[in-house]
PDB file of C-alpha atoms and ligand atoms in Angstrom:
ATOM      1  CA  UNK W   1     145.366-113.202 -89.696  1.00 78.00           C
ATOM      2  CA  UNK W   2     142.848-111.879 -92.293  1.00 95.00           C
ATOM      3  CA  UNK W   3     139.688-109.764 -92.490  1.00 98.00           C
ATOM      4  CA  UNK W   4     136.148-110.540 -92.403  1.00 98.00           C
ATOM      5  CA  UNK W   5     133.209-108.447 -94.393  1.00 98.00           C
ATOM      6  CA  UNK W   6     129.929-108.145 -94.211  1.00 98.00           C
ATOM      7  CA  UNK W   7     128.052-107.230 -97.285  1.00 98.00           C
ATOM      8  CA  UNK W   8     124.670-107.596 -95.859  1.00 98.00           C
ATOM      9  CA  UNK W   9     122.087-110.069 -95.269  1.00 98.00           C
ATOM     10  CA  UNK W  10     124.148-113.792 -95.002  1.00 99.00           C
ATOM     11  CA  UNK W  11     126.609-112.271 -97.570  1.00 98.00           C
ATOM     12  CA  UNK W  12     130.008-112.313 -95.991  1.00 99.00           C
ATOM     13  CA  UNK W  13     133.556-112.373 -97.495  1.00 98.00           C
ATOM     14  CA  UNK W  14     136.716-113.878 -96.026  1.00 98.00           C
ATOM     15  CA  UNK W  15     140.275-112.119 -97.082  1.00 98.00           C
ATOM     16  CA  UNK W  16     142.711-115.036 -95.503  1.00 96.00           C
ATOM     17  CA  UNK W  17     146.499-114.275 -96.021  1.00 89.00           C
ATOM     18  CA  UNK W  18     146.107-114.934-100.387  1.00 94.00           C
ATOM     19  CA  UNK W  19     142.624-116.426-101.169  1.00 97.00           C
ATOM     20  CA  UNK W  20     139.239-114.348-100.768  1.00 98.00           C
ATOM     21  CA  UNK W  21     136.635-116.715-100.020  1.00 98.00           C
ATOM     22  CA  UNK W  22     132.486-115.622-100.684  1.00 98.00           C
ATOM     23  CA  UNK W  23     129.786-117.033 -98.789  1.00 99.00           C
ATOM     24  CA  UNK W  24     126.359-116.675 -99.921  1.00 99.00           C
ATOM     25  CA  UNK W  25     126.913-113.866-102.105  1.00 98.00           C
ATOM     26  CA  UNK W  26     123.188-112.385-102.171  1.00 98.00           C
ATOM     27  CA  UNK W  27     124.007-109.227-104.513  1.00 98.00           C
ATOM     28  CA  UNK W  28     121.230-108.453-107.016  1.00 98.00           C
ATOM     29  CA  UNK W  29     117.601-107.768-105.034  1.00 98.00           C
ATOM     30  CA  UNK W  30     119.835-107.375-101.986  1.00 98.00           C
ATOM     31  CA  UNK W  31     119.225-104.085-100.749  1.00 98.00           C
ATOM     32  CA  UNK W  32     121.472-103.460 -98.206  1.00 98.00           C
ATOM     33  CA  UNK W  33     124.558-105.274-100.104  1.00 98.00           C
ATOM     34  CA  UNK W  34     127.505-102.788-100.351  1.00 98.00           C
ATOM     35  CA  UNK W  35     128.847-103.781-104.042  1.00 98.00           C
ATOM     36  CA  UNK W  36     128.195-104.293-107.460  1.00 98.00           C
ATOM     37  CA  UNK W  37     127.734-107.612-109.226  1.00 98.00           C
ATOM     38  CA  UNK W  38     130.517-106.055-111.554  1.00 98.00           C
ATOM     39  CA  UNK W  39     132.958-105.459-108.369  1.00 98.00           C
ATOM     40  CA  UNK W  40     132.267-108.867-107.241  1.00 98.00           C
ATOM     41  CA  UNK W  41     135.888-110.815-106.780  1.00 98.00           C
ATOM     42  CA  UNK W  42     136.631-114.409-105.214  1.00 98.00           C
ATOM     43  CA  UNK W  43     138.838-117.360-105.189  1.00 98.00           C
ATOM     44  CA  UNK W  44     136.322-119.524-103.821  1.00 98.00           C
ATOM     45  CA  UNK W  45     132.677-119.573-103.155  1.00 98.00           C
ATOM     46  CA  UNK W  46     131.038-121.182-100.413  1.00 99.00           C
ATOM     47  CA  UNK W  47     126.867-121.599-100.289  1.00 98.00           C
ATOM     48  CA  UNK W  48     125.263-122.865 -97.284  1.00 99.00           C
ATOM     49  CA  UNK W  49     121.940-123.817 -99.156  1.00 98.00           C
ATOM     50  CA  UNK W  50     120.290-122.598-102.235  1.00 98.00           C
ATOM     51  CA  UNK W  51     117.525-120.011-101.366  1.00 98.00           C
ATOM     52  CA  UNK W  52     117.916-117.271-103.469  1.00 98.00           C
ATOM     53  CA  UNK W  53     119.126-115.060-100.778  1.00 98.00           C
ATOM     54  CA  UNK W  54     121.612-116.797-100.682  1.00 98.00           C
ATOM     55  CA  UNK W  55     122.541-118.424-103.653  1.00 98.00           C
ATOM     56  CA  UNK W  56     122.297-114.917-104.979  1.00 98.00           C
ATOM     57  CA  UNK W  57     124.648-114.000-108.251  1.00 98.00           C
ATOM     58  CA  UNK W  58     126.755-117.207-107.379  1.00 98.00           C
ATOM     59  CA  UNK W  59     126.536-118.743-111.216  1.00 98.00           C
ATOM     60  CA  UNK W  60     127.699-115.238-112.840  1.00 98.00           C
ATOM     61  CA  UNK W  61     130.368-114.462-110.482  1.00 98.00           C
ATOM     62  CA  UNK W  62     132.068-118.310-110.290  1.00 98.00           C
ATOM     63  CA  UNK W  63     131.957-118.494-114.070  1.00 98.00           C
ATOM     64  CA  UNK W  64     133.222-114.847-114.575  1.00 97.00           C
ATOM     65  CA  UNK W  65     135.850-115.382-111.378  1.00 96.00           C
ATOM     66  CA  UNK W  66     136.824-118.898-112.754  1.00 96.00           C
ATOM     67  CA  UNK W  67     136.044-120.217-109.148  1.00 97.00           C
ATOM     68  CA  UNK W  68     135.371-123.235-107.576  1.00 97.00           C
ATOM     69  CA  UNK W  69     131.968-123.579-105.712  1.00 98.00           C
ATOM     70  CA  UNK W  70     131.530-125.312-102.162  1.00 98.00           C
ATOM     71  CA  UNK W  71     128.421-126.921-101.615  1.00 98.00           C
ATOM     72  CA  UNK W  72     125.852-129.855-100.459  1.00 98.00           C
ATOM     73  CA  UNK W  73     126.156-132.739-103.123  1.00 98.00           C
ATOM     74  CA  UNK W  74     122.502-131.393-104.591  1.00 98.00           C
ATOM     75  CA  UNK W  75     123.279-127.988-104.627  1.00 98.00           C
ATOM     76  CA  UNK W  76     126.767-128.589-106.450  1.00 98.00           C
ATOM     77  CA  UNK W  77     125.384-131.417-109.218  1.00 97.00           C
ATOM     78  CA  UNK W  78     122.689-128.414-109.926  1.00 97.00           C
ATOM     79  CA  UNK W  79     125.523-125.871-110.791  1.00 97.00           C
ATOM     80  CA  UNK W  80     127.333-128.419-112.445  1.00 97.00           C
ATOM     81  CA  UNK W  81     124.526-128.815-114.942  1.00 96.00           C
ATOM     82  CA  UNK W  82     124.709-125.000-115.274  1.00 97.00           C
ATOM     83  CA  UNK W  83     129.094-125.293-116.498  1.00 97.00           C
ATOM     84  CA  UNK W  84     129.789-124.009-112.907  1.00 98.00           C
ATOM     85  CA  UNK W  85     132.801-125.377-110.941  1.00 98.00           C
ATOM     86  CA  UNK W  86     132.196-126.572-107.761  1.00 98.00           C
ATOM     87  CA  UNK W  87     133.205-129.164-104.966  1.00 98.00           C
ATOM     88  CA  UNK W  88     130.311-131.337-103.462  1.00 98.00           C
ATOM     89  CA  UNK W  89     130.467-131.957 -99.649  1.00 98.00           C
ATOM     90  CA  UNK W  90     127.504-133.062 -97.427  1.00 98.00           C
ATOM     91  CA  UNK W  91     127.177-132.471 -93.469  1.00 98.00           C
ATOM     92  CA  UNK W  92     130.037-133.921 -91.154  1.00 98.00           C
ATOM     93  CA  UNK W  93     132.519-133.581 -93.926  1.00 98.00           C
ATOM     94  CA  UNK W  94     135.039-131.965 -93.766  1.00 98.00           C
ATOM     95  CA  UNK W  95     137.595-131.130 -96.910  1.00 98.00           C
ATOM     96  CA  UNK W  96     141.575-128.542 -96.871  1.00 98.00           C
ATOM     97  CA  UNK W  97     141.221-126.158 -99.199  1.00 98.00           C
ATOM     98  CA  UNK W  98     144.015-123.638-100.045  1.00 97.00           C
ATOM     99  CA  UNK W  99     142.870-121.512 -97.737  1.00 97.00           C
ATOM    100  CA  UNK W 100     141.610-123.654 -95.029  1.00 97.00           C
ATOM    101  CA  UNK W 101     139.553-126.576 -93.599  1.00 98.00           C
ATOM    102  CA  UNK W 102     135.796-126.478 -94.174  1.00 98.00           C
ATOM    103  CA  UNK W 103     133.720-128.433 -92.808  1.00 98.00           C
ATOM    104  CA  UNK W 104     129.312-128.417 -93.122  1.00 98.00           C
ATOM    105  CA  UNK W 105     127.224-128.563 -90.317  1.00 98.00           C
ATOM    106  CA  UNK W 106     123.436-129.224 -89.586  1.00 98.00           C
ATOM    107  CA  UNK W 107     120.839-126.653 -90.476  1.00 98.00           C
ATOM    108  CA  UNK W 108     117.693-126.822 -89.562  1.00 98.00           C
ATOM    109  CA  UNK W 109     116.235-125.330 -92.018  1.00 98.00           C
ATOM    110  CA  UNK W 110     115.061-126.236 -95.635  1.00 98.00           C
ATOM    111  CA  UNK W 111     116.338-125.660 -99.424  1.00 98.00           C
ATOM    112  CA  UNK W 112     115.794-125.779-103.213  1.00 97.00           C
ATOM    113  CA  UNK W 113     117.352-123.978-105.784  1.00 95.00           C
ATOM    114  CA  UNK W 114     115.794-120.495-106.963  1.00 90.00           C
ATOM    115  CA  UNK W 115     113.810-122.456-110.062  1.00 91.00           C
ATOM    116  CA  UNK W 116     112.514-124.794-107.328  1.00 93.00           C
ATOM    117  CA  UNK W 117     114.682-127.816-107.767  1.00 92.00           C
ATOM    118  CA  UNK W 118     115.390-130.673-105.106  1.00 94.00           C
ATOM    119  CA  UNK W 119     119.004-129.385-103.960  1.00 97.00           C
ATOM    120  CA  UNK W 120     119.370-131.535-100.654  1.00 97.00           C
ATOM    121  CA  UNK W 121     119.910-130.378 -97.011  1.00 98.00           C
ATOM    122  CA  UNK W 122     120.685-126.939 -96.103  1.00 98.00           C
ATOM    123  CA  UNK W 123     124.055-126.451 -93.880  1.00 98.00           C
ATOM    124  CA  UNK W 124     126.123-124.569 -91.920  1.00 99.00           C
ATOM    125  CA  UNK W 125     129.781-123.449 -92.553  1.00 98.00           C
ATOM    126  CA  UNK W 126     132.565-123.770 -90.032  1.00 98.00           C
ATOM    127  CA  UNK W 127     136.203-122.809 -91.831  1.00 98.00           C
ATOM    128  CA  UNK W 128     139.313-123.351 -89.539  1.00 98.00           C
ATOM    129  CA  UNK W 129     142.191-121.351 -91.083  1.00 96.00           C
ATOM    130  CA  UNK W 130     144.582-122.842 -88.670  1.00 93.00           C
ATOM    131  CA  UNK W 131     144.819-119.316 -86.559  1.00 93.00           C
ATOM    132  CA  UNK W 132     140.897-118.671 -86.251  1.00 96.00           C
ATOM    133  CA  UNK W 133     137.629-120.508 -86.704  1.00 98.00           C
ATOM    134  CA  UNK W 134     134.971-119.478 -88.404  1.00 98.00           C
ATOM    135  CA  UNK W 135     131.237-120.562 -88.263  1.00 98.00           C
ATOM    136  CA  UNK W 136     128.685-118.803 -90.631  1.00 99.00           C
ATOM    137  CA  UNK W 137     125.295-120.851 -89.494  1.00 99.00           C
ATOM    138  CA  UNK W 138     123.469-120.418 -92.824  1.00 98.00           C
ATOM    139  CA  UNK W 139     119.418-120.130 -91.731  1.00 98.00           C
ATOM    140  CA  UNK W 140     118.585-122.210 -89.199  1.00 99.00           C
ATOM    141  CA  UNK W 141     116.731-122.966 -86.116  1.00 99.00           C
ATOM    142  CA  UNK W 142     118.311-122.984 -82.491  1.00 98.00           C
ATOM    143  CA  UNK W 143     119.162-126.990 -82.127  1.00 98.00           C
ATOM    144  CA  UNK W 144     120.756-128.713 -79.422  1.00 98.00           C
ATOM    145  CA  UNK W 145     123.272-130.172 -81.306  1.00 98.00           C
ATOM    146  CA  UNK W 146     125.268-126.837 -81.617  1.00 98.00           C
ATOM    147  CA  UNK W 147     126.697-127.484 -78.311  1.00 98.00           C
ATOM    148  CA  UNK W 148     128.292-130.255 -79.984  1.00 98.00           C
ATOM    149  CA  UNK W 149     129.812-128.067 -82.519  1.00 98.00           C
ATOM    150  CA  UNK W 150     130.766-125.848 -80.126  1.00 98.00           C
ATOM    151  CA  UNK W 151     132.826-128.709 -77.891  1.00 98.00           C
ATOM    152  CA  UNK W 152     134.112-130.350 -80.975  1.00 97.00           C
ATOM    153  CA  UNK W 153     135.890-126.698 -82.284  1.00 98.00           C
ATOM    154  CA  UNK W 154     136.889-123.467 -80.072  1.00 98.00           C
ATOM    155  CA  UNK W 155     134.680-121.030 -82.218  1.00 98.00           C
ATOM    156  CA  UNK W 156     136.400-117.914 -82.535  1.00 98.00           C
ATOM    157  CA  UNK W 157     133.837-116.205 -84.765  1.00 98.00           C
ATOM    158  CA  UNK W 158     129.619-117.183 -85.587  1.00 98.00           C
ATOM    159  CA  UNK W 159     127.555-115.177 -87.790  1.00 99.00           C
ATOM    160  CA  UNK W 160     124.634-115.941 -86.303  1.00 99.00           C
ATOM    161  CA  UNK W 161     120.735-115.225 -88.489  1.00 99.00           C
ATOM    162  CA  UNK W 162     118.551-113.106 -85.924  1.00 99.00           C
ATOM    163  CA  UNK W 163     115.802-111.915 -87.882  1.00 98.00           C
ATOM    164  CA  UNK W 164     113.186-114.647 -87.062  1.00 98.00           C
ATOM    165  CA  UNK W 165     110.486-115.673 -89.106  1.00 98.00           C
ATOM    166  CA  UNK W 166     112.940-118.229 -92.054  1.00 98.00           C
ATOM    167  CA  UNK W 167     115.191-118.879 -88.704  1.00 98.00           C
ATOM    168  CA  UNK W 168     116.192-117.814 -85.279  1.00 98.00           C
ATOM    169  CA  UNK W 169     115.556-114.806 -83.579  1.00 98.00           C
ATOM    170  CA  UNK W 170     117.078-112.449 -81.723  1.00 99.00           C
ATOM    171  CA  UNK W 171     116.852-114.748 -78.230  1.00 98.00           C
ATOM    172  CA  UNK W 172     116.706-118.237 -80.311  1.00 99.00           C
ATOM    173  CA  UNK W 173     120.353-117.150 -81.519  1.00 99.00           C
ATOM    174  CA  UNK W 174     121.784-115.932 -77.891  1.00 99.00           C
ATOM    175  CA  UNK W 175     121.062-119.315 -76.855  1.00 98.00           C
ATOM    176  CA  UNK W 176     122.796-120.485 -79.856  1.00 99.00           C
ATOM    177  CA  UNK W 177     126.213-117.933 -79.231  1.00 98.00           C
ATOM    178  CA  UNK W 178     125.833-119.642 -75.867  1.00 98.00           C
ATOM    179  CA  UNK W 179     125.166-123.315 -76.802  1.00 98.00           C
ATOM    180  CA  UNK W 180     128.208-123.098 -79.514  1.00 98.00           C
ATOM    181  CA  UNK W 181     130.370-121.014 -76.906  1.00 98.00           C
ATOM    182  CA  UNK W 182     131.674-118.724 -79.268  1.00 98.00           C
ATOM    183  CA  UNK W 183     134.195-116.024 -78.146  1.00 98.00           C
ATOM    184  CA  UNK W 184     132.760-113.379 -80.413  1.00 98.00           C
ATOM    185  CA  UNK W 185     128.900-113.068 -82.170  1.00 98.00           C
ATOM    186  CA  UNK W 186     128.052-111.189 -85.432  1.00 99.00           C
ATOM    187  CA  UNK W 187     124.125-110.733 -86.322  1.00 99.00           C
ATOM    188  CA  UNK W 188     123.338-111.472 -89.828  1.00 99.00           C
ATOM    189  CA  UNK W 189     120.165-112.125 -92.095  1.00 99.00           C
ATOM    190  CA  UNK W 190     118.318-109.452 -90.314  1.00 98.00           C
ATOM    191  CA  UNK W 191     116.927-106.087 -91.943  1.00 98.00           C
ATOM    192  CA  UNK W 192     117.090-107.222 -95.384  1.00 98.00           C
ATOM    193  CA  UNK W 193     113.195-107.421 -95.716  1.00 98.00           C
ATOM    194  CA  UNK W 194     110.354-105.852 -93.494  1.00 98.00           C
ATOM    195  CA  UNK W 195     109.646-109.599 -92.518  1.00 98.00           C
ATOM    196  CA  UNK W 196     112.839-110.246 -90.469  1.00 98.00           C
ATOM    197  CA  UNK W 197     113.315-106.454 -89.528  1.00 98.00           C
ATOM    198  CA  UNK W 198     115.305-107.430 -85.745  1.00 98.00           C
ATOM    199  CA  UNK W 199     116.713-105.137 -83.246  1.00 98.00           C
ATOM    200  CA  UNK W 200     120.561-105.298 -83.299  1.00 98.00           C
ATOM    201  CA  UNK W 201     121.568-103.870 -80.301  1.00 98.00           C
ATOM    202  CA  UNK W 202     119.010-105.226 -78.077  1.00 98.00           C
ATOM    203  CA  UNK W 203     121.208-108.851 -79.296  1.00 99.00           C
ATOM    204  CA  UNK W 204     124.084-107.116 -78.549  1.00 98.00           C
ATOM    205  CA  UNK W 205     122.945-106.275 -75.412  1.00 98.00           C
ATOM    206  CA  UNK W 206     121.750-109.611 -74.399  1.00 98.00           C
ATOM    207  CA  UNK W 207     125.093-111.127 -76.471  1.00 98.00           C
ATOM    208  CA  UNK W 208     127.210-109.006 -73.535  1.00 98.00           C
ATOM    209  CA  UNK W 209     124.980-110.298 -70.900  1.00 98.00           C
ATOM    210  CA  UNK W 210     126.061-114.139 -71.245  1.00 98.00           C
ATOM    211  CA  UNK W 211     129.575-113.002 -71.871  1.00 97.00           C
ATOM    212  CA  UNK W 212     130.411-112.884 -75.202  1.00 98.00           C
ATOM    213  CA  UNK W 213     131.968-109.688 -77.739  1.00 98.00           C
ATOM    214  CA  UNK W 214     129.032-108.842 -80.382  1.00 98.00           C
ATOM    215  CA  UNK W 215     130.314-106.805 -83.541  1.00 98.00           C
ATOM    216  CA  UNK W 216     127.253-105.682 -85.090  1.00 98.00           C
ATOM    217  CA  UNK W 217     128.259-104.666 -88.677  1.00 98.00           C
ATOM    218  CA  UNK W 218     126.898-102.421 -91.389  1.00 98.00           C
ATOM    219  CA  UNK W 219     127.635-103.763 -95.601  1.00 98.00           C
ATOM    220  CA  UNK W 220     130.759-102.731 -96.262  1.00 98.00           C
ATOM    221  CA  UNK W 221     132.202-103.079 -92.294  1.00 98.00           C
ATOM    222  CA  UNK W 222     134.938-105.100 -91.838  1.00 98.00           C
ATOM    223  CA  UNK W 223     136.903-106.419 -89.063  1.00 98.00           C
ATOM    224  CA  UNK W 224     140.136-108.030 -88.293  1.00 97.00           C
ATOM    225  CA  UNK W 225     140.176-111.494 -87.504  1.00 97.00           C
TER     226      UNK W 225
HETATM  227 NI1   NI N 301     116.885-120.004 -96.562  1.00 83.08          NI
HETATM  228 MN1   MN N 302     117.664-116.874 -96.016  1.00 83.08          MN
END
């Protein structure tokens, strides 16, 4: 049991029995993001590429938070350069953390650092806790391949980008709910900016329609998980 938060944009936070666990923890120049750099608290940090949306205020709070830092081999060497903590993955792998297993996923998508360096391939998260799974798809397209995510682990939870234009939109990512045959759907990276301005409950209209429970959540909503 634990608690999932949305903070707005890809920004979500994971309270799991005695670890809180960021991902993507856009903050600063996020306007819809419910706290304050200052009230920023983790145990771990997880970043699914390094687009400043979503790499966000991840150097101050991992250094302030003494954290670790989860990301693509690129990303992580970056960071380490920068005194940062972290523990380099890459896509398939998986690693057991304290609080759970994580393992990355293909995105279809691209990523460099916010100064524009190289900082590999952009992925998605999927974190088993060993009562729920987890997948938080980063930004991505729709790809085939999800289905194979979806058979390999009973998704319990995807956050799911549906604001088009960087990544899917809103019927791009009900194919994807439906090609990873998750049990429940949350919206994300929508709103933020005109440019990906999407229409929440028209997805969680067409979410219902295939089958599936849609929690469309506001910064600072949280649900049980
Ligand atoms: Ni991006
Ligand atoms: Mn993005």
């Amino acid at each position: 049991m634990g608690k999932l938060i949305y903070h707005g944009h890809s920004f979500t936070e994971l309270k799991l029995s005695i670890h809180t666990v960021y991902i993507d923890p856009f903050i600063e120049g996020n306007p819809l993001c419910d706290i304050t750099l200052k009230e920023a608290e983790c145990d771990f940090l997880i970043l699914t590429h390094g687009h400043a949306d979503h790499y966000g205020n991840t150097i101050e709070i991992a250094k302030r938070n003494n954290v670790k830092v989860i990301a693509t081999a690129e990303l992580s060497y970056y960071l380490d350069a920068r005194d940062v903590s972290t523990h380099a993955m890459n896509l398939g792998g998986s690693f057991n953390f304290p609080f759970g297993k994580v393992k990355l996923t293909l995105a279809h998508h691209s990523s460099s650092t916010p100064d524009g360096a190289y900082a590999g391939d952009p992925a998605g998260v999927l974190i088993s806790t060993g009562s729920c799974n987890i997948f938080h798809a980063g930004d991505t397209a729709l790809f085939y391949d999800m289905k194979l995510i979806g058979e390999m682990c009973k998704i319990d939870y995807a956050l799911l980008p549906i604001g088009d234009n960087f990544t899917m939109g809103v019927d791009d990512a009900v194919k994807a709910a439906e090609f990873l045959n998750a049990a429940n759907v949350i919206p994300i990276h929508y709103n933020t900016f005109d440019v990906i301005k999407a229409d929440a409950d028209e997805f969680k209209r067409k979410i219902e329609s295939v089958g599936k429970k849609c929690h469309v959540m506001k910064a600072g909503d949280s649900i049980e998980i």
